[in-house]
mmCIF file of C-alpha atoms in Angstrom:
data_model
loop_
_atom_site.group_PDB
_atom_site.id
_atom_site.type_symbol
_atom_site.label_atom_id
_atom_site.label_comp_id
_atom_site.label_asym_id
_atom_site.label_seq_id
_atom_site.Cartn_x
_atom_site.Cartn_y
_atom_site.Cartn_z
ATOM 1 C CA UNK A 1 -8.041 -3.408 -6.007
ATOM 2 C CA UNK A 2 -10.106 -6.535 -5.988
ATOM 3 C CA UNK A 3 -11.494 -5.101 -2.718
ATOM 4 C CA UNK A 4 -12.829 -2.066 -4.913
ATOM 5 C CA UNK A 5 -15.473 -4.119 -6.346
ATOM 6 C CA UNK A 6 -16.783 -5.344 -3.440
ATOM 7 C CA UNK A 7 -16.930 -1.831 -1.628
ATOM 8 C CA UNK A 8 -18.944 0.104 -4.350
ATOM 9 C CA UNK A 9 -22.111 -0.923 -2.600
ATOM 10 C CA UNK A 10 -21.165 -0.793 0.662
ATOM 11 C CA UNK A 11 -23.708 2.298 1.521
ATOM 12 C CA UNK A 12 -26.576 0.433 0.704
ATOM 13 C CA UNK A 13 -25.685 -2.479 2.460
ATOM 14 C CA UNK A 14 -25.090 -0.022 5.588
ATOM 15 C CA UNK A 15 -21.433 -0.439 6.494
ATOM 16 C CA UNK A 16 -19.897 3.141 5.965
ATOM 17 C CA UNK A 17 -16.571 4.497 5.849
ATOM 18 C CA UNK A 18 -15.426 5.671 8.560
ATOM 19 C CA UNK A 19 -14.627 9.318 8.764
ATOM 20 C CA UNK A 20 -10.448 10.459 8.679
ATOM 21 C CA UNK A 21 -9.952 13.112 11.612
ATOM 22 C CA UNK A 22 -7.356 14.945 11.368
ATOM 23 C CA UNK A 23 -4.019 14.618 12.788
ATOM 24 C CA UNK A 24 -3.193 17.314 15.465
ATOM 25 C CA UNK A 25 0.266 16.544 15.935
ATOM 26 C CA UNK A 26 1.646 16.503 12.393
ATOM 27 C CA UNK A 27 -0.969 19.595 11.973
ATOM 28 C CA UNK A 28 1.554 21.333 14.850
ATOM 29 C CA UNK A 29 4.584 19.594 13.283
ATOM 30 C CA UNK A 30 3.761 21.348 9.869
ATOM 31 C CA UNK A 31 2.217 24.703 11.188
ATOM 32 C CA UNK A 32 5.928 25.008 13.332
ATOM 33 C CA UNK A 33 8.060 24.110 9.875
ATOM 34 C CA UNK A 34 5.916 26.804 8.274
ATOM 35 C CA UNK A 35 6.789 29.188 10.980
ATOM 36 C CA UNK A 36 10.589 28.120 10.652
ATOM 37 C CA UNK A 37 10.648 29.087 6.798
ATOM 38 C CA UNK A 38 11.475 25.406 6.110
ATOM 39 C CA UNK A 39 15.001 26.372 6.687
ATOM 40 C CA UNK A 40 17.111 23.227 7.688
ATOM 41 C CA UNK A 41 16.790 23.963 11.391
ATOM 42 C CA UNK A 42 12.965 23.905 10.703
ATOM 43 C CA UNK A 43 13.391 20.402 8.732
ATOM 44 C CA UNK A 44 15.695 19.665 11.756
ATOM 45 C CA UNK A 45 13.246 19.602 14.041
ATOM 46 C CA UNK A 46 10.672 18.260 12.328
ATOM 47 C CA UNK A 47 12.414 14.852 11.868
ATOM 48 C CA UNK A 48 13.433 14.945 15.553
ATOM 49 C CA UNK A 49 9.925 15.566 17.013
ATOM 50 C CA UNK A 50 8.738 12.885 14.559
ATOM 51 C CA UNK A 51 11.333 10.407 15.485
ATOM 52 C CA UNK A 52 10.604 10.652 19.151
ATOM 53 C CA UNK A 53 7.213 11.084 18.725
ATOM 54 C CA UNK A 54 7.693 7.201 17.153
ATOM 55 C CA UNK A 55 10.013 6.093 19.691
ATOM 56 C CA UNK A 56 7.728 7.035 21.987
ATOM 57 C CA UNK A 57 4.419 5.230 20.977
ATOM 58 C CA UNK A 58 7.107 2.126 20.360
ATOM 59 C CA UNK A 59 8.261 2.259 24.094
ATOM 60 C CA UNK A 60 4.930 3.072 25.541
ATOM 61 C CA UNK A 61 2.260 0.762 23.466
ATOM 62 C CA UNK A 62 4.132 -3.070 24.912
ATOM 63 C CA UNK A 63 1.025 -4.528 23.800
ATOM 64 C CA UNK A 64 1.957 -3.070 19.761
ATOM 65 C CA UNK A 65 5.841 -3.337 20.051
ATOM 66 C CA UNK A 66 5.378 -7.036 20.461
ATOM 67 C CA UNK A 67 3.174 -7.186 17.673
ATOM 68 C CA UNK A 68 5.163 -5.358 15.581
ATOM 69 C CA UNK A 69 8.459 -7.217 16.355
ATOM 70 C CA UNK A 70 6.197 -10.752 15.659
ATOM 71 C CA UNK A 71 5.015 -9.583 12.432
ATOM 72 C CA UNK A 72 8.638 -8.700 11.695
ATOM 73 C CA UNK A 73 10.264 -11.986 13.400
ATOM 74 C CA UNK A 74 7.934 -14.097 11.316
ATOM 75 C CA UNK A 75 7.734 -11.930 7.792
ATOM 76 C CA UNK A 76 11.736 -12.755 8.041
ATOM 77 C CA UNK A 77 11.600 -16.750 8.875
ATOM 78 C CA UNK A 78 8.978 -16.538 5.758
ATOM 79 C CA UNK A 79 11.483 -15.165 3.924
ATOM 80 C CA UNK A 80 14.020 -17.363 4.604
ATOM 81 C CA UNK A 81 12.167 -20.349 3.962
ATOM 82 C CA UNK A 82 11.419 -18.929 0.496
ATOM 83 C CA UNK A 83 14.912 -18.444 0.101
ATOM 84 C CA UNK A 84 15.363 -22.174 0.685
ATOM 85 C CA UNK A 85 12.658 -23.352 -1.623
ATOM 86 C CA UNK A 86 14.505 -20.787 -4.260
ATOM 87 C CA UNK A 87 17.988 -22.574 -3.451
ATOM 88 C CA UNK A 88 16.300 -25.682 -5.317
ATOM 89 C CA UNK A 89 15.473 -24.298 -8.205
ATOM 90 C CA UNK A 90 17.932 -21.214 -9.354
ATOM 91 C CA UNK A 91 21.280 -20.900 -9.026
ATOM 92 C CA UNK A 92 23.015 -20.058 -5.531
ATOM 93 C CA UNK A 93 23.854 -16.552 -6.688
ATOM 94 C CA UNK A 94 20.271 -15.912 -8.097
ATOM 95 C CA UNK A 95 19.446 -17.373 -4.499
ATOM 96 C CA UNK A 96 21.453 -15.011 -2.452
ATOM 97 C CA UNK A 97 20.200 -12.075 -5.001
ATOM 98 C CA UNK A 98 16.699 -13.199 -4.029
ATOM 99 C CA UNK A 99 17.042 -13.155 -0.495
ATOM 100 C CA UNK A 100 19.443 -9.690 -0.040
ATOM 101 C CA UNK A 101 16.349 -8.125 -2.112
ATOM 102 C CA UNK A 102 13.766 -9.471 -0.215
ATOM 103 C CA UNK A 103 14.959 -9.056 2.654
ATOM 104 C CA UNK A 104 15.843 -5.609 2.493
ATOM 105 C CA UNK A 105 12.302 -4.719 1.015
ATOM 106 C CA UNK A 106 10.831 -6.372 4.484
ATOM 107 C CA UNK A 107 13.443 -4.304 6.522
ATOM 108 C CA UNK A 108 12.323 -0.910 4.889
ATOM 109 C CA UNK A 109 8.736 -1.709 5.264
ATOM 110 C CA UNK A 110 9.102 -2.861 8.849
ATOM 111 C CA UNK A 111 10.875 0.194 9.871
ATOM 112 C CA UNK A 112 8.480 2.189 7.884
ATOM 113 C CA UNK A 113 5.844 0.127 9.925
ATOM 114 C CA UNK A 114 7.469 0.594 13.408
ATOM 115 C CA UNK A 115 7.952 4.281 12.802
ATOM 116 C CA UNK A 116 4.066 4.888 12.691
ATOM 117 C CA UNK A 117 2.878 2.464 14.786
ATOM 118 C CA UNK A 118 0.836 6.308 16.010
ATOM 119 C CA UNK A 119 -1.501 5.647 13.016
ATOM 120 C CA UNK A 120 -3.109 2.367 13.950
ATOM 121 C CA UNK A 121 -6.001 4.149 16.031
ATOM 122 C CA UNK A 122 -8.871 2.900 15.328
ATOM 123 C CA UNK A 123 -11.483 5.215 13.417
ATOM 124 C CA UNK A 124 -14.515 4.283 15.163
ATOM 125 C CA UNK A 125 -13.251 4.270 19.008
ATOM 126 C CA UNK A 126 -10.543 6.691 18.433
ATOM 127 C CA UNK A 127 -8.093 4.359 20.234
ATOM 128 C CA UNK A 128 -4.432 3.282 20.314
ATOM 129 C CA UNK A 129 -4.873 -0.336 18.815
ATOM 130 C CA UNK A 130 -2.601 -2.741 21.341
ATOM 131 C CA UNK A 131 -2.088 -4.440 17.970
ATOM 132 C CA UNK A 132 -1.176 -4.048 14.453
ATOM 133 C CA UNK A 133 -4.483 -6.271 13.198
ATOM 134 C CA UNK A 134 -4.771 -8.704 10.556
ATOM 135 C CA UNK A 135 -5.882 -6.335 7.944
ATOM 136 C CA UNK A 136 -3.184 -3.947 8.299
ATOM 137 C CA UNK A 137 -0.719 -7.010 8.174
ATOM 138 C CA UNK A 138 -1.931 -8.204 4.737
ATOM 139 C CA UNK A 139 -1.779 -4.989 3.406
ATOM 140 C CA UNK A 140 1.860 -5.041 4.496
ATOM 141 C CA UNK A 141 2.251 -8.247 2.749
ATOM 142 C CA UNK A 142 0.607 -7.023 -0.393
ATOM 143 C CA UNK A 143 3.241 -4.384 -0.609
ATOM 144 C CA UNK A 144 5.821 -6.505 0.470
ATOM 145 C CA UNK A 145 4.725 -9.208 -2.737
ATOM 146 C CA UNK A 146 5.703 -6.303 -4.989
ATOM 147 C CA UNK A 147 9.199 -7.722 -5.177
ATOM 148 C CA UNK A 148 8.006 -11.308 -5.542
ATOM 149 C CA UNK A 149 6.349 -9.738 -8.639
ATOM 150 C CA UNK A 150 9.124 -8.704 -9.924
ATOM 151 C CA UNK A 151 11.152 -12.066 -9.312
ATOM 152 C CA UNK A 152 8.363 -14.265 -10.251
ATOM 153 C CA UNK A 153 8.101 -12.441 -13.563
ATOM 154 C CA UNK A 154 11.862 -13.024 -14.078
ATOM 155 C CA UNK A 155 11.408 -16.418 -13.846
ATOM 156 C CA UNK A 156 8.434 -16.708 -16.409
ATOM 157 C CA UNK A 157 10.709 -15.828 -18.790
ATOM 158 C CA UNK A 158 12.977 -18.985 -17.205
ATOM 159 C CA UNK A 159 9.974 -21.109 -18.145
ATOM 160 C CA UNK A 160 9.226 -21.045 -14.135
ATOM 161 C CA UNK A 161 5.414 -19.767 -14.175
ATOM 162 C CA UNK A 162 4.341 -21.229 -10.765
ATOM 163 C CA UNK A 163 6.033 -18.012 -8.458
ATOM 164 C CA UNK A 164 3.915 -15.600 -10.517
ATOM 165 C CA UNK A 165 0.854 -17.053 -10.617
ATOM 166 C CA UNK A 166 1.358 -17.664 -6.919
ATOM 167 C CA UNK A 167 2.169 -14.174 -6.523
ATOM 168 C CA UNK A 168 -0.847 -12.636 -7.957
ATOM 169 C CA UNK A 169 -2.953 -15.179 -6.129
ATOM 170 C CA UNK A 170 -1.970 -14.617 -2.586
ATOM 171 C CA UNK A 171 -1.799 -10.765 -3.241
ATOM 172 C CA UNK A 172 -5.842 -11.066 -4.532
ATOM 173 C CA UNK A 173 -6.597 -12.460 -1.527
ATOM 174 C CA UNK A 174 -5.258 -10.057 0.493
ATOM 175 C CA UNK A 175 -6.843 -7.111 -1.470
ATOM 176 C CA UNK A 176 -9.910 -8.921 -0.879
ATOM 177 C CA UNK A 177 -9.861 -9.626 2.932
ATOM 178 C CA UNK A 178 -8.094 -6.674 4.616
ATOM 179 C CA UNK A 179 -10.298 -4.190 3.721
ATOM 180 C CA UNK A 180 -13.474 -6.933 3.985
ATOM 181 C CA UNK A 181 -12.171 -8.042 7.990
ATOM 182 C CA UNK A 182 -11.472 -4.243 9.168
ATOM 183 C CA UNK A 183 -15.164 -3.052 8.226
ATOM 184 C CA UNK A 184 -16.643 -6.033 9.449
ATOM 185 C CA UNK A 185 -14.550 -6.542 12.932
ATOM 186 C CA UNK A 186 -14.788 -2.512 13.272
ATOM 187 C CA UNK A 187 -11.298 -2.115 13.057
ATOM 188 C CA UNK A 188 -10.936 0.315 10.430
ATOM 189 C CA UNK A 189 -7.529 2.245 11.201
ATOM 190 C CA UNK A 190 -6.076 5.540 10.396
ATOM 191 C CA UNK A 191 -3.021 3.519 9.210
ATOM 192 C CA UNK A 192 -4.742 1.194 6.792
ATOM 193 C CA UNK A 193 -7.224 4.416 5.598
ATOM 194 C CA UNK A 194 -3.935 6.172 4.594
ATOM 195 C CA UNK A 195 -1.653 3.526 3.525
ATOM 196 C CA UNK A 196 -4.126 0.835 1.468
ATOM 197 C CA UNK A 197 -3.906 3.001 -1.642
ATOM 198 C CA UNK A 198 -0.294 3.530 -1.526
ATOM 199 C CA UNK A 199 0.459 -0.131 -0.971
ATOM 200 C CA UNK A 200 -2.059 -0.484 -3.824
ATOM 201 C CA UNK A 201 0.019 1.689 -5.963
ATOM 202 C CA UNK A 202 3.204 -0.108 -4.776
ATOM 203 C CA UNK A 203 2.159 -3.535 -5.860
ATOM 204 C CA UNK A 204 0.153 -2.710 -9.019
ATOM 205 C CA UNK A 205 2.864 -0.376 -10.406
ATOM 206 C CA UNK A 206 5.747 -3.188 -9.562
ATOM 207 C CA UNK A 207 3.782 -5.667 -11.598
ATOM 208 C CA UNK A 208 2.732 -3.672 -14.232
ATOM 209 C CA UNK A 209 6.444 -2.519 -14.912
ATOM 210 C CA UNK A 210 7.657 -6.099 -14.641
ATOM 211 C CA UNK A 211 5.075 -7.763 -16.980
ATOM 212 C CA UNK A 212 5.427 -5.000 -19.323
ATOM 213 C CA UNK A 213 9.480 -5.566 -18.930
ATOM 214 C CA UNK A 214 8.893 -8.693 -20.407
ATOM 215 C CA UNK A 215 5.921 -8.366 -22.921
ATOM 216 C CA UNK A 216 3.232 -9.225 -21.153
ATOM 217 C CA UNK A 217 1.615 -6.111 -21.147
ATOM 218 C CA UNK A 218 1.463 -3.135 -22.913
ATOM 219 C CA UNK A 219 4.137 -0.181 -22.200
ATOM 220 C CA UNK A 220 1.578 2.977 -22.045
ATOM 221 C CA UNK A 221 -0.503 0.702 -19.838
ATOM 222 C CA UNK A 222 2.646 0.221 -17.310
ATOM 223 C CA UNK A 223 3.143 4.500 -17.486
ATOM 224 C CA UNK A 224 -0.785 4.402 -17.112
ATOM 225 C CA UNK A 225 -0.879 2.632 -13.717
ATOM 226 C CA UNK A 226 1.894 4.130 -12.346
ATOM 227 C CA UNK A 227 0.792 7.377 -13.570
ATOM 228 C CA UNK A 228 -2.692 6.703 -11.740
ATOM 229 C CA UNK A 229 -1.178 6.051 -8.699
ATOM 230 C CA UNK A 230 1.211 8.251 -8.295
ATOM 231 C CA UNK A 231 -0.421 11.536 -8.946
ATOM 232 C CA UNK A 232 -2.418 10.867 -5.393
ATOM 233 C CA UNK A 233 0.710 10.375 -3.208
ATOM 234 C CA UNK A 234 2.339 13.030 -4.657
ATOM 235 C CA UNK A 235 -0.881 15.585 -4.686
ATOM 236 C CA UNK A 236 -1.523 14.619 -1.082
ATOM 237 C CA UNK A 237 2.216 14.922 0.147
ATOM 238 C CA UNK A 238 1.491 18.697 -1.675
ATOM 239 C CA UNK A 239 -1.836 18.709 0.143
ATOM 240 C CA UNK A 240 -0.232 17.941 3.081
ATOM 241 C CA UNK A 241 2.328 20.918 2.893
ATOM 242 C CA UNK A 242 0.782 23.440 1.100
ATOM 243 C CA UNK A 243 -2.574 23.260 3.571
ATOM 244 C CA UNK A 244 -0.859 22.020 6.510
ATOM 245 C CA UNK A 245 -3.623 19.409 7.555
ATOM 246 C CA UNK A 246 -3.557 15.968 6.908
ATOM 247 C CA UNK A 247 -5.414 14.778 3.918
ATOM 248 C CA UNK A 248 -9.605 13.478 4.696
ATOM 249 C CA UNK A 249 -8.931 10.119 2.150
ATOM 250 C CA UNK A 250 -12.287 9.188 0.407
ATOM 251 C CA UNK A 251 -12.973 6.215 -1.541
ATOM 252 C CA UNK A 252 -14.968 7.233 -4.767
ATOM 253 C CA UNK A 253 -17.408 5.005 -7.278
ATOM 254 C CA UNK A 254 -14.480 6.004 -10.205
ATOM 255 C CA UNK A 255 -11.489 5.767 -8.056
ATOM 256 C CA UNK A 256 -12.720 1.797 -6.739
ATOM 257 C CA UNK A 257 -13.658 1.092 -10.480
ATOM 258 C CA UNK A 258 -9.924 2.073 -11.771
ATOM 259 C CA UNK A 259 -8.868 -0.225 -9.079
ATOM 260 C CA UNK A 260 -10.550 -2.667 -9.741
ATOM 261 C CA UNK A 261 -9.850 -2.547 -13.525
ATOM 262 C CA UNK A 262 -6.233 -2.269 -13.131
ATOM 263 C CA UNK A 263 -5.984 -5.102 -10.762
ATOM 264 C CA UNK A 264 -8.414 -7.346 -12.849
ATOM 265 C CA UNK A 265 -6.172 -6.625 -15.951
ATOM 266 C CA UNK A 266 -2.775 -6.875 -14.305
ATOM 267 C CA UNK A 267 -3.826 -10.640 -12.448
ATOM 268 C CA UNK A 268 -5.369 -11.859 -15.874
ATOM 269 C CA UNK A 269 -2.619 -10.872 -17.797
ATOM 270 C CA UNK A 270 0.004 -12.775 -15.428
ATOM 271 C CA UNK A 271 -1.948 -15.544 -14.990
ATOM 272 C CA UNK A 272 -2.699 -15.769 -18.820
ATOM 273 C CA UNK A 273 1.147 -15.747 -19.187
ATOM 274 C CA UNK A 274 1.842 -17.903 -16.546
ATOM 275 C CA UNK A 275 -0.257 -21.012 -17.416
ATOM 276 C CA UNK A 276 -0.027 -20.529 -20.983
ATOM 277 C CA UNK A 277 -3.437 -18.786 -21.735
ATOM 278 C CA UNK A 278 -4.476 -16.754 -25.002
ATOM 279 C CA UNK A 279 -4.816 -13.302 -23.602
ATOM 280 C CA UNK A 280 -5.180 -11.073 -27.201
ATOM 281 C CA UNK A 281 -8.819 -11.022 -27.215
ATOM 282 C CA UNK A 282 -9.718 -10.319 -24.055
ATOM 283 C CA UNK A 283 -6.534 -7.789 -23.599
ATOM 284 C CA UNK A 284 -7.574 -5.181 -25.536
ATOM 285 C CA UNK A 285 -10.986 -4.775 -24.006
ATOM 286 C CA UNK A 286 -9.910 -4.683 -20.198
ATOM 287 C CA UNK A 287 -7.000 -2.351 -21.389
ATOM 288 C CA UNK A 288 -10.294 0.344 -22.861
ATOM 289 C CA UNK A 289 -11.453 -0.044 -19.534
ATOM 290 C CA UNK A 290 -8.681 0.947 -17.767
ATOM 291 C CA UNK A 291 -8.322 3.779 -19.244
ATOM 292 C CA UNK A 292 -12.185 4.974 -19.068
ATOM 293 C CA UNK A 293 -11.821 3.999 -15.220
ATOM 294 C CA UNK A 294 -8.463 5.926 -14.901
ATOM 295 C CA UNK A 295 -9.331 8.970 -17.029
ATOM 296 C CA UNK A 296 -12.609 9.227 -14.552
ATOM 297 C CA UNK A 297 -10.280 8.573 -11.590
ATOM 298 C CA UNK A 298 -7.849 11.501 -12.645
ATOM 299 C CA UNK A 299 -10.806 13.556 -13.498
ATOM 300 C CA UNK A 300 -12.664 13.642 -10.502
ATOM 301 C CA UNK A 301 -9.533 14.306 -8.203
ATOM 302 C CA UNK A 302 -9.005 17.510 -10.377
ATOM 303 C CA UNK A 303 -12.580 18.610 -10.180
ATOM 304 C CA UNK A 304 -12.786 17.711 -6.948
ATOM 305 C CA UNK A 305 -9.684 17.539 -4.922
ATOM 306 C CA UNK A 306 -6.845 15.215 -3.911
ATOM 307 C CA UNK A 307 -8.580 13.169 -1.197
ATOM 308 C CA UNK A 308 -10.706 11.750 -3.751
ATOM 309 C CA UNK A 309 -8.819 8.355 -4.115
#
């Protein structure tokens, strides 16, 4: 992440992580499947408990519930007015294609959203946030640009580079600011501590797969990123079984420099395609880099556990 860069000094400069607690209830959620042999009932019961658990916080937090269904209501009109700039330019059925994608994309992440609207307590006060904050909305949107990715590297091959490079751009600037506003404002959630590298991982492995799809970049580079993001979800959703406590997420020097590589390499590279650019020279040496920063990465979560991100 862009944002990666711009953390690395952050101790020095005196504005600290905040510390993850740990989640009591999905502690007792997993201590009580444990207990119930993970037998179906078990599972049974832990989806119920977690669904009302959701429906509750939605019913009882007005203050978030509107917030959520705004972010929601307007994330769709956006969408929709895309659609209608797309109608313009593509064919109607490439139109409808674009819209039925994106809009399903926005529907999963919404309900993903509205389903743990529990995690957006802030880390400092320890409170129920009575809204979803800017920063955790524009790592939504980040996520969400994943499938604009994909589209707008479609239509580079359609001789349409504008949707790509706009892409990439918006999505830098949110990778710069969300992390940047919810340090400085001091509202640093549990939400955004757990989800900001797996939104990461969403976006950066979408667009590495779709420029490598169409040349742009390198195969084993695509397998790279994905690889480097992946193994963290999937250790910590292990982590979070195995040990039955939520995973303590920490930032580390190699994990922010593999970010930071990756997402300098993956923006240059679509840009460089986009607006015609010679990218051969340069290439090669952010690719070495990548992999220094990602071997490190790897490294240090198997020396020194998953919640080194």
């Amino acid at each position: 992440m862009w944002a990666a860069m711009h953390d690395a000094g952050r101790g020095v400069r005196g504005v600290e992580e905040p510390e993850l607690p740990p989640n009591l209830f999905v502690i007792s959620l997993l201590h009580d499947l444990q207990v119930g042999n993970y037998s179906r009932r078990a599972w049974g019961v832990f989806v119920r408990d977690s669904w009302r658990r959701s429906w509750q916080t939605l019913m009882e937090n007005p203050g978030l519930r509107r917030s959520w269904l705004r972010f929601t209501t307007a994330g769709t009109i956006g969408i929709l007015v895309a659609g209608g700039v797309c109608a313009r330019l593509v064919a109607p059925s490439e139109t409808v294609l674009f819209l039925a994608t994106s809009l399903l994309w926005w529907a999963v992440l919404m309900a993903d959203l509205g389903l743990h609207l529990g995690l957006m307590v802030n880390l400092e006060s320890g409170e129920l946030r009575r809204t979803i904050g800017v920063p955790n909305m524009l790592t939504e949107l980040r996520a969400f640009g994943s499938i604009w990715v994909a589209w707008g590297a479609h239509w580079l091959t359609e001789g349409m580079p504008i949707p790509l490079v706009f892409v990439f751009g918006v999505a830098a600037v949110t990778d710069l600011l969300d992390g940047w506003i919810a340090r400085r404002a001091h509202v640093s959630t549990r939400w955004g501590r757990l989800y900001d590298p797996f939104m990461d991982g969403i976006f950066f492995g979408v667009a590495a797969i779709s420029l490598a799809v169409i040349g742009v970049l390198p195969q084993w580079i695509a397998a790279l990123v994905v690889f480097r993001y992946a193994l963290p979800v999937v250790g910590a959703i292990a982590f979070l079984f195995m040990r039955r406590r939520t995973p303590r997420i920490r930032h580390t020097p190699w994990g922010r420099a593999s970010s930071a590589s990756i997402a300098a390499t993956i923006f240059l590279a679509g840009a460089a395609a986009g607006l015609g650019l010679p990218f051969d020279r340069l290439g090669p040496i952010l690719y070495a880099i990548v992999v220094v920063a990602a071997v490190g990465a790897l490294l240090n979560i198997l020396m020194r556990g998953i919640e080194q991100v």
